Short mmCIF file of C-alpha atoms in Angstrom, two decimals:
data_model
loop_
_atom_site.label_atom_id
_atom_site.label_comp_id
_atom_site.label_asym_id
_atom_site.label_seq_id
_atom_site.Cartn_x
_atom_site.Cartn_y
_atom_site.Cartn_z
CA UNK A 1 63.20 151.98 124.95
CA UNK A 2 65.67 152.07 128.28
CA UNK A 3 66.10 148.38 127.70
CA UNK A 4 66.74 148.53 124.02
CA UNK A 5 69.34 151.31 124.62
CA UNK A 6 70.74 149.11 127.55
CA UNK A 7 71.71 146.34 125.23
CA UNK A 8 72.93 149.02 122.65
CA UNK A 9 75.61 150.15 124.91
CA UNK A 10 76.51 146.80 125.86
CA UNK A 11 77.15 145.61 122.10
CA UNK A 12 79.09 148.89 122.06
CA UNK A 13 80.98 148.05 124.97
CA UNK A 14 81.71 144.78 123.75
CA UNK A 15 83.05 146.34 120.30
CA UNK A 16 85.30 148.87 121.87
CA UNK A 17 86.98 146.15 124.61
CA UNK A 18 87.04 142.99 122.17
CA UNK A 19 86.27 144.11 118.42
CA UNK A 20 83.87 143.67 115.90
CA UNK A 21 81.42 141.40 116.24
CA UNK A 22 81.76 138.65 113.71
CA UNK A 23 78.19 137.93 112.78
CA UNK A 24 77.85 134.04 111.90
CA UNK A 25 75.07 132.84 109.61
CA UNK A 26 72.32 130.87 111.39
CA UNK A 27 73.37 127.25 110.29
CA UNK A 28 77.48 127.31 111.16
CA UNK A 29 77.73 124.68 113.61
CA UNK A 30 75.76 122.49 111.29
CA UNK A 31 77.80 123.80 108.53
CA UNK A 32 81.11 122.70 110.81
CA UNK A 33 79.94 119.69 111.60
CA UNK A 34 79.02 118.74 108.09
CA UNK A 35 82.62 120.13 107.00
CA UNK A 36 84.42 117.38 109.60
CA UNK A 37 82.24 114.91 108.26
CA UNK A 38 83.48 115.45 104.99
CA UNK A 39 87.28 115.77 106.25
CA UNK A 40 86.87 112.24 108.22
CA UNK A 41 85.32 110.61 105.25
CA UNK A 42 88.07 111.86 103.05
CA UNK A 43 90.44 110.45 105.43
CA UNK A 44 88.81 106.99 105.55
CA UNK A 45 89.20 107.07 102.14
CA UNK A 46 92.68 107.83 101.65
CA UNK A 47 93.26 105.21 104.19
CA UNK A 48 91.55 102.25 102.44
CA UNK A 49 93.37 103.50 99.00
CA UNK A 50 96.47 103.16 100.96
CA UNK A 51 96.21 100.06 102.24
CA UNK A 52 95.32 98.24 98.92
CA UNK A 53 98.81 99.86 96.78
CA UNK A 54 101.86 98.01 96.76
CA UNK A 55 104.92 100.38 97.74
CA UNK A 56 105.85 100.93 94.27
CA UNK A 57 102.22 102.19 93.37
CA UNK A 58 102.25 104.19 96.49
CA UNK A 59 105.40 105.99 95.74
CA UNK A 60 103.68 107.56 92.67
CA UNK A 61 100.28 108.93 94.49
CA UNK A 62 102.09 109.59 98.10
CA UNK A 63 101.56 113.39 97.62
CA UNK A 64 97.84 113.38 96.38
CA UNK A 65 96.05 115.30 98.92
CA UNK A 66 92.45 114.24 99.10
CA UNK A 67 91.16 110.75 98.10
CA UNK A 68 89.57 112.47 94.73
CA UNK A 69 93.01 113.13 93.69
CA UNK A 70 94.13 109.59 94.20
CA UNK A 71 91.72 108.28 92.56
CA UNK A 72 92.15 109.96 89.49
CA UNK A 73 95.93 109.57 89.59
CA UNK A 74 95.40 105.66 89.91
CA UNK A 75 93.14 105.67 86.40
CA UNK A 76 95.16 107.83 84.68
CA UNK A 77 98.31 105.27 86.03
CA UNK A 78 96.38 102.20 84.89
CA UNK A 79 94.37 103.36 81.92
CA UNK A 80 96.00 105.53 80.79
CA UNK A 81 95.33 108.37 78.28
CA UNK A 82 93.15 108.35 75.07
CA UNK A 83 96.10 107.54 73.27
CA UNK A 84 96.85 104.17 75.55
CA UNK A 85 93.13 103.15 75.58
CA UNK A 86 92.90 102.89 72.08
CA UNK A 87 96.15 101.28 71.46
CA UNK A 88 95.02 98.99 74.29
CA UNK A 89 91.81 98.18 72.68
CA UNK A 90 93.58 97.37 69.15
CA UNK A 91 95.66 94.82 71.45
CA UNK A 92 92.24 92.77 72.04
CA UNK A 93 90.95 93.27 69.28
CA UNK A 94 93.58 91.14 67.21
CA UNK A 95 93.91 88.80 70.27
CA UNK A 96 90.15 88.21 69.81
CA UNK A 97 90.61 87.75 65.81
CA UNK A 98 93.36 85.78 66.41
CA UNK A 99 92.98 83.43 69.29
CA UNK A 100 93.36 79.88 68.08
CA UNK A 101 93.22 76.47 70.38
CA UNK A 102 97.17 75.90 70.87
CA UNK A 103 97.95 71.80 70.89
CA UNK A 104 97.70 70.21 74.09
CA UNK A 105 95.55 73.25 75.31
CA UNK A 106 93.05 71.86 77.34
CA UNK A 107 89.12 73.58 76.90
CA UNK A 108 89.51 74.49 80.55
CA UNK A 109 92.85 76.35 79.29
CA UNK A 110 91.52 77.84 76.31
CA UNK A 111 88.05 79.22 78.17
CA UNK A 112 90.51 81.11 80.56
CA UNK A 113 92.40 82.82 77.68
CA UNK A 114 89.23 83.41 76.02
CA UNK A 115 87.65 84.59 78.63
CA UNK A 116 90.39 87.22 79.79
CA UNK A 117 90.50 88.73 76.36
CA UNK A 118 86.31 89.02 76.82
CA UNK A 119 87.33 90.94 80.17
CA UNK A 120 89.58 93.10 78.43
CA UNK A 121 87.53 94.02 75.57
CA UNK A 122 84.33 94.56 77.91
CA UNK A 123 86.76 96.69 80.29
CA UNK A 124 87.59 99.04 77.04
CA UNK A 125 84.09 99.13 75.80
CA UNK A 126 84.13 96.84 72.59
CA UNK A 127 80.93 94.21 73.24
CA UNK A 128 80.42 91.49 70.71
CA UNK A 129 77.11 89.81 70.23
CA UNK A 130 75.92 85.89 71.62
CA UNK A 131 76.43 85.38 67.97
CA UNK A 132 79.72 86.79 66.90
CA UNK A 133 81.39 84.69 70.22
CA UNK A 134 79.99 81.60 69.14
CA UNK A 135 81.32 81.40 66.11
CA UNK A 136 84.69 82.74 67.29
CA UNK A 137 84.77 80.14 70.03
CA UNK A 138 83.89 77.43 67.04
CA UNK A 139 86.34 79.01 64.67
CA UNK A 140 89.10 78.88 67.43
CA UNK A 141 88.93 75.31 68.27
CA UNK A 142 90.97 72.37 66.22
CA UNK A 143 88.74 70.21 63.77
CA UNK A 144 88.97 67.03 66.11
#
């Protein structure tokens, strides 16, 4: 009981000549260490998103403050809203109904413009079957 009281008065003591105690929960220092993990990572981040913009497309997510942010700034910068999307997707559509062999194209030529408007679509979510491209492709290209 004396030593219980002992240590009593000295947490008293220690109240009175430097405040309340702040009582921590068991885990902190893991909890700090976990939090600088997170701030580092975020910072590596931020860094590699930096380093792959051009000035121009750094001058519009400069004051994003975490890499989250950035992120999301950058898709909403190059896809744009609903809205754009679905204009966007319209756009392919009638370049895929459309597309035609031009003269003098070569089939090397033609693949690549065929195959960037297959990108596109893909990218905005409009698939077309083995079927449906092979007949497009065979539709596209001149009689001869």
């Amino acid at each position: 009981m004396q030593a219980h009281l002992s240590a009593l008065d000295d947490d008293m003591w220690f109240i009175v000549t430097d405040g309340s105690m702040k009582i921590m929960k068991v885990n902190t220092a893991v909890a700090i260490t976990e939090d600088k993990r997170k701030a580092n990572l975020d910072n590596v981040a931020r860094d590699i998103l930096y380093k792959t913009l051009d000035k121009n497309m750094f001058s519009k997510i400069k004051s994003c403050t975490t890499a989250k942010k950035i992120w999301e700034k950058l898709t909403q910068l190059c896809e744009g809203n609903d809205q754009t999307k679905e204009n966007k997707l319209m756009v392919a559509i009638q370049n895929f109904d459309n597309i035609k062999m031009k003269p003098r194209e070569t089939m090397n030529e033609f693949d690549e413009r065929f195959s960037s408007i297959m990108i596109e679509l893909n990218a905005l979510g409009k698939s077309y079957s083995s079927h449906e491209v092979a007949l497009k492709v065979m539709r596209a290209l001149p009689r001869e």
